[in-house]
Structure formats: C-alpha cells, structure tokens
Short mmCIF file of C-alpha atoms in Angstrom, two decimals:
data_model
loop_
_atom_site.label_atom_id
_atom_site.label_comp_id
_atom_site.label_asym_id
_atom_site.label_seq_id
_atom_site.Cartn_x
_atom_site.Cartn_y
_atom_site.Cartn_z
CA MET A 1 234.51 194.52 133.83
CA ASN A 2 233.52 196.14 137.14
CA PRO A 3 230.52 194.21 138.63
CA GLN A 4 228.69 197.45 139.54
CA ALA A 5 229.10 198.80 135.99
CA LYS A 6 227.92 195.47 134.57
CA LEU A 7 224.86 195.45 136.83
CA LEU A 8 224.07 199.06 135.84
CA SER A 9 224.34 198.22 132.12
CA ILE A 10 222.12 195.13 132.37
CA THR A 11 219.52 196.96 134.52
CA SER A 12 219.47 199.80 131.98
CA LEU A 13 218.93 197.28 129.17
CA PHE A 14 215.89 195.87 130.98
CA LEU A 15 214.63 199.39 131.71
CA GLY A 16 215.09 200.62 128.11
CA SER A 17 213.38 197.56 126.63
CA THR A 18 210.48 197.80 129.10
CA ILE A 19 209.97 201.52 128.40
CA THR A 20 209.84 200.95 124.62
CA ILE A 21 207.58 197.89 124.79
CA THR A 22 205.04 199.47 127.17
CA SER A 23 204.93 202.99 125.72
CA ASN A 24 202.09 204.55 123.71
CA HIS A 25 203.89 207.79 122.92
CA TRP A 26 206.61 208.06 120.28
CA ILE A 27 208.95 210.11 122.52
CA MET A 28 208.84 207.45 125.25
CA ALA A 29 209.54 204.68 122.71
CA TRP A 30 212.49 206.69 121.37
CA THR A 31 213.81 207.27 124.93
CA GLY A 32 213.73 203.51 125.61
CA LEU A 33 215.67 202.76 122.42
CA GLU A 34 218.29 205.38 123.33
CA ILE A 35 218.72 203.92 126.85
CA ASN A 36 219.21 200.49 125.24
CA THR A 37 221.87 201.79 122.84
CA LEU A 38 223.83 203.53 125.61
CA ALA A 39 223.53 200.54 127.98
CA ILE A 40 224.96 197.96 125.55
CA LEU A 41 228.00 200.07 124.52
CA PRO A 42 230.08 199.30 127.69
CA LEU A 43 229.29 195.59 127.23
CA ILE A 44 230.46 195.65 123.59
CA SER A 45 233.71 197.48 124.34
CA LYS A 46 234.54 195.76 127.67
CA SER A 47 237.48 193.74 126.27
CA HIS A 48 239.39 196.98 125.34
CA HIS A 49 240.52 195.32 122.13
CA PRO A 50 240.73 197.57 119.02
CA ARG A 51 238.11 195.34 117.31
CA ALA A 52 235.74 195.79 120.26
CA ILE A 53 236.20 199.59 120.30
CA GLU A 54 235.59 199.67 116.54
CA ALA A 55 232.44 197.54 116.95
CA ALA A 56 231.13 199.84 119.71
CA THR A 57 231.76 202.95 117.56
CA LYS A 58 230.01 201.41 114.53
CA TYR A 59 227.09 200.31 116.68
CA PHE A 60 226.72 203.75 118.27
CA LEU A 61 226.80 205.64 114.94
CA VAL A 62 224.31 203.31 113.22
CA GLN A 63 221.86 203.27 116.13
CA ALA A 64 222.10 207.05 116.58
CA ALA A 65 221.26 207.55 112.88
CA ALA A 66 218.33 205.12 113.14
CA SER A 67 217.00 206.83 116.30
CA ALA A 68 217.20 210.26 114.64
CA LEU A 69 215.27 208.90 111.65
CA LEU A 70 212.65 207.35 113.96
CA LEU A 71 212.21 210.66 115.77
CA PHE A 72 211.95 212.50 112.44
CA SER A 73 209.31 210.00 111.24
CA SER A 74 207.15 210.41 114.36
CA MET A 75 207.50 214.24 114.29
CA THR A 76 206.47 214.32 110.62
CA ASN A 77 203.41 212.25 111.48
CA ALA A 78 202.57 214.52 114.45
CA TRP A 79 203.02 217.59 112.21
CA TYR A 80 200.49 216.31 109.65
CA THR A 81 197.98 214.47 111.87
CA GLY A 82 198.45 215.95 115.38
CA GLN A 83 198.88 212.40 116.77
CA TRP A 84 201.79 211.21 118.94
CA ASP A 85 200.23 207.79 119.54
CA ILE A 86 202.30 204.88 118.15
CA THR A 87 199.30 203.07 116.66
CA GLN A 88 198.10 206.25 114.85
CA LEU A 89 200.99 206.40 112.37
CA THR A 90 199.03 207.12 109.19
CA HIS A 91 201.06 209.53 107.04
CA PRO A 92 202.70 207.62 104.12
CA THR A 93 206.06 209.47 104.36
CA SER A 94 206.23 208.75 108.10
CA CYS A 95 205.51 205.07 107.47
CA LEU A 96 208.32 204.91 104.91
CA LEU A 97 210.77 206.65 107.25
CA LEU A 98 209.77 204.41 110.15
CA THR A 99 210.29 201.25 108.07
CA THR A 100 213.77 202.52 107.13
CA ALA A 101 214.64 203.46 110.74
CA ILE A 102 213.57 200.09 112.16
CA SER A 103 215.31 198.24 109.30
CA ILE A 104 218.55 200.02 110.24
CA LYS A 105 218.01 199.17 113.91
CA LEU A 106 217.34 195.49 113.16
CA GLY A 107 219.90 195.08 110.38
CA LEU A 108 217.56 194.21 107.51
CA VAL A 109 219.08 194.33 104.00
CA PRO A 110 220.20 196.87 102.62
CA PHE A 111 221.01 198.30 106.08
CA HIS A 112 222.71 195.15 107.35
CA PHE A 113 226.41 196.06 106.96
CA TRP A 114 227.00 196.98 110.60
CA PHE A 115 225.56 193.81 112.17
CA PRO A 116 228.12 191.09 111.23
CA GLU A 117 230.99 193.52 111.97
CA VAL A 118 229.66 194.44 115.41
CA LEU A 119 228.96 190.81 116.31
CA GLN A 120 232.48 189.84 115.20
CA GLY A 121 233.99 192.51 117.46
CA THR A 122 232.25 191.44 120.68
CA SER A 123 232.21 188.42 122.98
CA LEU A 124 229.67 185.62 122.38
CA THR A 125 227.53 186.61 125.38
CA THR A 126 227.22 190.24 124.25
CA GLY A 127 226.61 188.95 120.72
CA LEU A 128 223.73 186.91 122.09
CA LEU A 129 222.18 190.05 123.62
CA LEU A 130 222.61 191.92 120.31
CA ALA A 131 221.02 189.11 118.31
CA THR A 132 218.03 188.52 120.61
CA ALA A 133 217.16 190.96 123.44
CA LEU A 134 218.01 194.15 121.54
CA LYS A 135 215.91 193.13 118.52
CA PHE A 136 212.75 192.90 120.64
CA PRO A 137 211.93 196.65 121.16
CA PRO A 138 212.21 197.55 117.42
CA ILE A 139 210.10 194.50 116.51
CA THR A 140 207.37 195.58 118.98
CA LEU A 141 207.30 199.02 117.30
CA LEU A 142 206.87 197.30 113.92
CA LEU A 143 204.05 195.18 115.35
CA LEU A 144 202.23 198.22 116.75
CA THR A 145 202.43 200.09 113.43
CA SER A 146 201.95 197.02 111.17
CA PRO A 147 198.47 197.98 109.81
CA SER A 148 199.81 201.16 108.19
CA LEU A 149 203.11 199.82 106.78
CA ASN A 150 203.73 199.26 103.07
CA PRO A 151 203.45 195.49 102.29
CA THR A 152 205.38 195.69 98.99
CA LEU A 153 208.36 197.42 100.61
CA LEU A 154 208.45 194.92 103.49
CA THR A 155 208.25 191.97 101.08
CA ILE A 156 211.18 193.34 99.03
CA LEU A 157 213.25 193.92 102.20
CA ALA A 158 212.34 190.46 103.50
CA VAL A 159 213.25 188.55 100.32
CA ALA A 160 216.50 190.54 100.00
CA SER A 161 217.39 189.79 103.65
CA THR A 162 216.72 186.07 103.28
CA ALA A 163 218.77 185.96 100.05
CA LEU A 164 221.71 187.94 101.39
CA GLY A 165 221.66 186.27 104.81
CA GLY A 166 222.00 182.89 103.10
CA TRP A 167 224.39 183.94 100.36
CA ALA A 168 226.86 185.97 102.45
CA GLY A 169 226.99 183.31 105.17
CA LEU A 170 228.30 180.68 102.71
CA ASN A 171 231.80 182.14 102.60
CA GLN A 172 232.34 182.76 106.32
CA THR A 173 234.75 180.94 108.61
CA GLN A 174 233.98 182.88 111.81
CA THR A 175 231.09 181.42 113.84
CA ARG A 176 229.90 184.84 115.06
CA LYS A 177 229.62 186.17 111.50
CA ILE A 178 227.76 183.02 110.41
CA LEU A 179 225.28 183.56 113.28
CA ALA A 180 224.93 187.22 112.29
CA PHE A 181 223.98 186.32 108.71
CA SER A 182 221.66 183.64 110.08
CA SER A 183 219.96 186.37 112.14
CA ILE A 184 219.56 188.61 109.05
CA SER A 185 218.01 185.69 107.16
CA HIS A 186 215.52 184.98 109.98
CA LEU A 187 214.60 188.68 110.16
CA GLY A 188 213.56 188.35 106.52
CA TRP A 189 211.08 185.63 107.48
CA MET A 190 209.70 187.86 110.27
CA ALA A 191 209.34 190.91 108.01
CA ILE A 192 207.54 189.11 105.18
CA ILE A 193 204.56 188.08 107.30
CA LEU A 194 204.38 191.24 109.43
CA VAL A 195 201.56 193.01 107.57
CA TYR A 196 199.42 189.88 107.09
CA ASN A 197 199.77 188.22 110.50
CA PRO A 198 201.71 190.20 113.15
CA LYS A 199 201.26 187.46 115.79
CA LEU A 200 203.15 185.07 113.53
CA THR A 201 206.07 187.53 113.41
CA LEU A 202 206.17 187.48 117.20
CA ILE A 203 206.04 183.66 117.35
CA THR A 204 208.86 183.46 114.79
CA PHE A 205 210.93 185.90 116.86
CA TYR A 206 210.36 183.96 120.09
CA LEU A 207 211.28 180.66 118.47
CA TYR A 208 214.33 182.23 116.80
CA CYS A 209 215.52 183.45 120.24
CA LEU A 210 214.80 180.01 121.71
CA MET A 211 217.01 178.35 119.10
CA THR A 212 219.80 180.97 119.06
CA ILE A 213 220.33 181.21 122.84
CA PRO A 214 221.53 177.59 123.30
CA ILE A 215 223.78 177.83 120.20
CA PHE A 216 225.55 180.95 121.53
CA LEU A 217 225.82 179.44 125.04
CA THR A 218 227.19 176.16 123.67
CA LEU A 219 229.80 177.95 121.54
CA ASP A 220 230.70 180.02 124.62
CA THR A 221 231.05 176.85 126.74
CA ILE A 222 233.32 175.08 124.25
CA LYS A 223 235.14 178.38 123.49
CA THR A 224 234.76 178.18 119.71
CA LEU A 225 235.10 181.31 117.58
CA LYS A 226 235.97 179.91 114.15
CA LEU A 227 235.38 176.79 112.07
CA THR A 228 238.95 175.50 112.42
CA THR A 229 238.69 175.22 116.21
CA MET A 230 235.24 173.68 115.83
CA SER A 231 236.69 170.31 114.70
CA THR A 232 238.60 169.80 117.96
CA ALA A 233 235.65 170.86 120.12
CA TRP A 234 233.96 167.45 120.21
CA THR A 235 236.76 166.04 122.39
CA LYS A 236 235.87 168.47 125.21
CA ILE A 237 232.17 167.79 125.84
CA PRO A 238 230.89 165.14 123.37
CA PRO A 239 227.18 165.20 124.38
CA LEU A 240 227.00 169.00 124.07
CA THR A 241 228.64 168.97 120.63
CA ALA A 242 226.27 166.24 119.46
CA THR A 243 223.22 168.29 120.49
CA LEU A 244 224.81 171.37 118.85
CA MET A 245 224.30 169.59 115.51
CA LEU A 246 220.57 169.16 116.26
CA MET A 247 220.25 172.82 117.32
CA LEU A 248 221.89 174.01 114.09
CA LEU A 249 219.57 171.83 112.01
CA SER A 250 216.63 173.21 114.02
CA LEU A 251 217.77 176.76 113.17
CA ALA A 252 217.95 175.69 109.52
CA GLY A 253 214.28 174.66 109.76
CA LEU A 254 214.37 170.90 109.19
CA PRO A 255 211.00 169.15 109.83
CA PRO A 256 211.14 167.11 113.04
CA LEU A 257 212.71 170.04 114.95
CA THR A 258 211.33 173.29 116.42
CA GLY A 259 212.73 175.55 113.66
CA PHE A 260 210.39 174.02 111.08
CA LEU A 261 207.31 175.36 112.87
CA PRO A 262 207.60 179.13 112.09
CA LYS A 263 208.61 178.50 108.46
CA TRP A 264 205.73 176.10 107.96
CA LEU A 265 203.19 178.56 109.43
CA ILE A 266 204.59 181.50 107.42
CA ILE A 267 204.48 179.58 104.11
CA GLN A 268 200.91 178.49 104.94
CA GLU A 269 199.86 182.09 105.69
CA LEU A 270 201.54 183.44 102.51
CA THR A 271 199.69 180.82 100.44
CA LYS A 272 196.40 181.92 102.05
CA GLN A 273 197.23 185.51 101.02
CA GLU A 274 197.70 184.28 97.42
CA MET A 275 201.43 184.99 97.52
CA THR A 276 202.54 181.51 96.44
CA PRO A 277 205.45 182.77 94.23
CA THR A 278 206.85 184.78 97.17
CA ALA A 279 206.49 181.78 99.48
CA THR A 280 208.31 179.57 96.94
CA ILE A 281 211.16 182.08 96.53
CA ILE A 282 211.69 182.57 100.28
CA ALA A 283 211.54 178.80 100.91
CA LEU A 284 214.16 178.15 98.21
CA LEU A 285 216.38 180.94 99.59
CA SER A 286 216.38 179.33 103.03
CA LEU A 287 218.23 176.37 101.43
CA LEU A 288 221.29 178.64 101.19
CA GLY A 289 221.21 178.94 104.97
CA LEU A 290 220.84 175.17 105.31
CA PHE A 291 224.20 174.75 103.55
CA PHE A 292 226.21 176.75 106.10
CA TYR A 293 224.34 175.26 109.08
CA LEU A 294 225.22 171.82 107.71
CA ARG A 295 228.84 172.93 107.33
CA LEU A 296 228.91 174.10 110.97
CA ALA A 297 227.32 170.82 112.08
CA TYR A 298 229.78 168.85 109.93
CA CYS A 299 232.80 170.65 111.41
CA ALA A 300 231.48 170.24 114.95
CA THR A 301 230.55 166.57 114.92
CA ILE A 302 231.83 164.67 111.88
CA THR A 303 235.29 166.14 111.19
CA LEU A 304 238.16 164.51 113.09
CA PRO A 305 241.25 166.66 113.67
CA PRO A 306 244.39 165.21 111.98
CA ASN A 307 246.19 164.78 115.30
CA SER A 308 243.81 164.28 118.19
CA ILE A 309 245.06 165.98 121.35
CA ASN A 310 244.92 163.82 124.42
CA HIS A 311 243.25 165.71 127.21
CA MET A 312 240.66 164.98 129.86
CA LYS A 313 237.03 165.14 128.77
CA GLN A 314 235.31 168.06 130.43
CA TRP A 315 232.31 166.29 131.94
CA GLN A 316 231.86 168.92 134.62
CA THR A 317 230.96 172.27 133.11
CA ASN A 318 229.84 175.32 135.07
CA LYS A 319 226.88 174.20 137.23
CA SER A 320 224.80 177.37 136.78
CA THR A 321 224.94 177.39 132.97
CA LYS A 322 224.46 173.61 132.70
CA MET A 323 220.76 173.60 133.66
CA PHE A 324 220.11 176.74 131.62
CA ILE A 325 221.64 175.32 128.41
CA THR A 326 219.91 171.94 128.86
CA THR A 327 216.46 173.56 129.17
CA PHE A 328 217.00 175.69 126.05
CA ILE A 329 218.43 172.77 124.06
CA THR A 330 215.35 170.67 124.84
CA LEU A 331 213.01 173.51 123.79
CA SER A 332 214.98 174.28 120.63
CA ILE A 333 214.72 170.68 119.44
CA MET A 334 211.38 169.33 120.66
CA LEU A 335 208.68 172.00 120.41
CA LEU A 336 207.21 170.95 117.05
CA PRO A 337 204.64 168.45 118.49
CA LEU A 338 203.09 171.38 120.41
CA SER A 339 202.29 173.22 117.17
CA PRO A 340 198.58 172.20 116.99
CA MET A 341 198.13 174.17 120.26
#
C-alpha cells in the first residue's frame, strides 16, 4: 500500500475517533463515525484479494446502515425534545434506536454476523484496529447516553453475546475468527454492566484492548492464521509462543492474570445490584470461551508436529515491534495485583 495513502488513512482514523469522543452534538459524533468508516476501508481492502474486497463491502454496508440508524435516532430525539446534546437523549424510541445502531456498529448479538467475516477477510494488523480502536467511539457514545438506556434490553443483548461468542467460537479453526468471537463475548461483559456502572465498562474495554493487542501482534510475528499452522509455530520463537499461552489464559479470565480483574469486578457489581442469577449465567457462559482459548494455547505450546522441520530459531525479530510486544505482554499478564488501586 502507498505510504502516503496509509498515512492519510491512519490520520483520518485518529481524527474521526477524536471528533466522536470529544463531541457534544449528535451531528459531530455521526461525522466522526463516518470518517472512521471511510478511513478503515482502504486498510481492509489493501491486499486486493477477493476476500478482502468482500470484507470491505460488508463492513461499509453494515456501518452505513448503523450510521443512518444513529442519525435517525438523534433526529427523532431532537424532533420530540428540541435537544441535540448527546447526554440529553431522553425519548424512549430514540434510546431503542440508538441501542440498536451502536449494537450493529460494535457487533453485539443479534447484529454480529458481519464481524467474524470482516476480520477473516483482512490482515491481522487491520483486524487489530477493527477489534480495538474502532470499538472505542461507539462505546463512548454508549457511556454518554447510559443513564437513559433500557437495562433489560442491554442485559438480554449482553447474555446473548456472551453465549454466542463462546458457543460459535468452539467450532472455528481460523485464529482471526476465534478472536472475533472472543471480542463479541467480551462486548457482552461490557454491555451488561453499562447501565449500573459505566466506568467499569470503560475499564473492561481498556483491559480487553490491553490483552488483545499482544495476541494479535504475536500471531502476526509468528505468521499464524489457522490452528494447523499453530502447532509448528513454537519452533520459530519459543519464548513468545510460551507467553502466548499466558496471554490467551488471561483473555479467558483465569485468576492470577489481568483478565480476571474485569470479570471479578463486574460479577461483584451485578451481585450488589441484586442480579445474582444474571451474574451466575454470564460467569458460566464464559467457560465456553475458556474451552477455545485452552485449545489455542494447547495447539500453540503443547502439540508437537508429526515431523519437526529443522530450521534456525528466529531469536532476532523486528526490533521496533519487540519492545512494543514485550510491554503489552507484561501488562496483559501482571496487572491483577494493582486491582486494589
């Protein structure tokens, strides 16, 4: 891809996200989301492969529909209340439409169909942007409007997302699709607590990004796209593959690792809100996710290929990414002791 075009796309992504996050007016927020959508399209379709073109088309159509719905929701609210301020979304129909629009943008169940397909059609680095950076503006809009959203609807969407994210990921052999379903499952955890404690949603999102970034970068470094090539990956960079297992278990939410922190806090908050059955259900559903994370970890570190290929171990990886990955790996594994802060 042309360096100038790449620079323009990435600058536009920053610009679009900043506009949405800092805006008070619905039209400005919508403009930022549109800039984001248009800026990521060249990055999705840069490989000129039919799968990439298909992914870009699907992404564009879904995001355009969601943006139109968002605009319709804010206009309906302005029509009834005379308010264009994001925090003044009070009309029930507008709230319902907004929840639907943002669910489509994020890929919450039942509007999740586009997300695994788009992630499968792109490179791992673009997939990383789609799974983390591009989820931030819609989540900020949800945070700003959280007092007026419908808690029952969000709880249903959240439980469905956690269930489907775990269940659909069981059968996958492609690492990008597994990470897509993992993202859907984590979005369920964010949505369930949104109305009761918006700050906790934000913490969960930050920690999710912190754990997903090193996994995508590691898979990109060892050039692994499916489970079958995962078993030969350990011969390339053994230390990196060993820490990949810890990162996957952290994403699954096992206790001594960072990923346990958001789940622990969310279950605690749900119990305070007297929603113990919901907390139990969502905790049990996250066990489905644990199964496919364990399978990824098993393929990466414990499976030996039938005929080991003799080649030099790749001790020297790219210098610039090395420091970056190491920092994120450390954070994604060791942040739990900081939780009392």
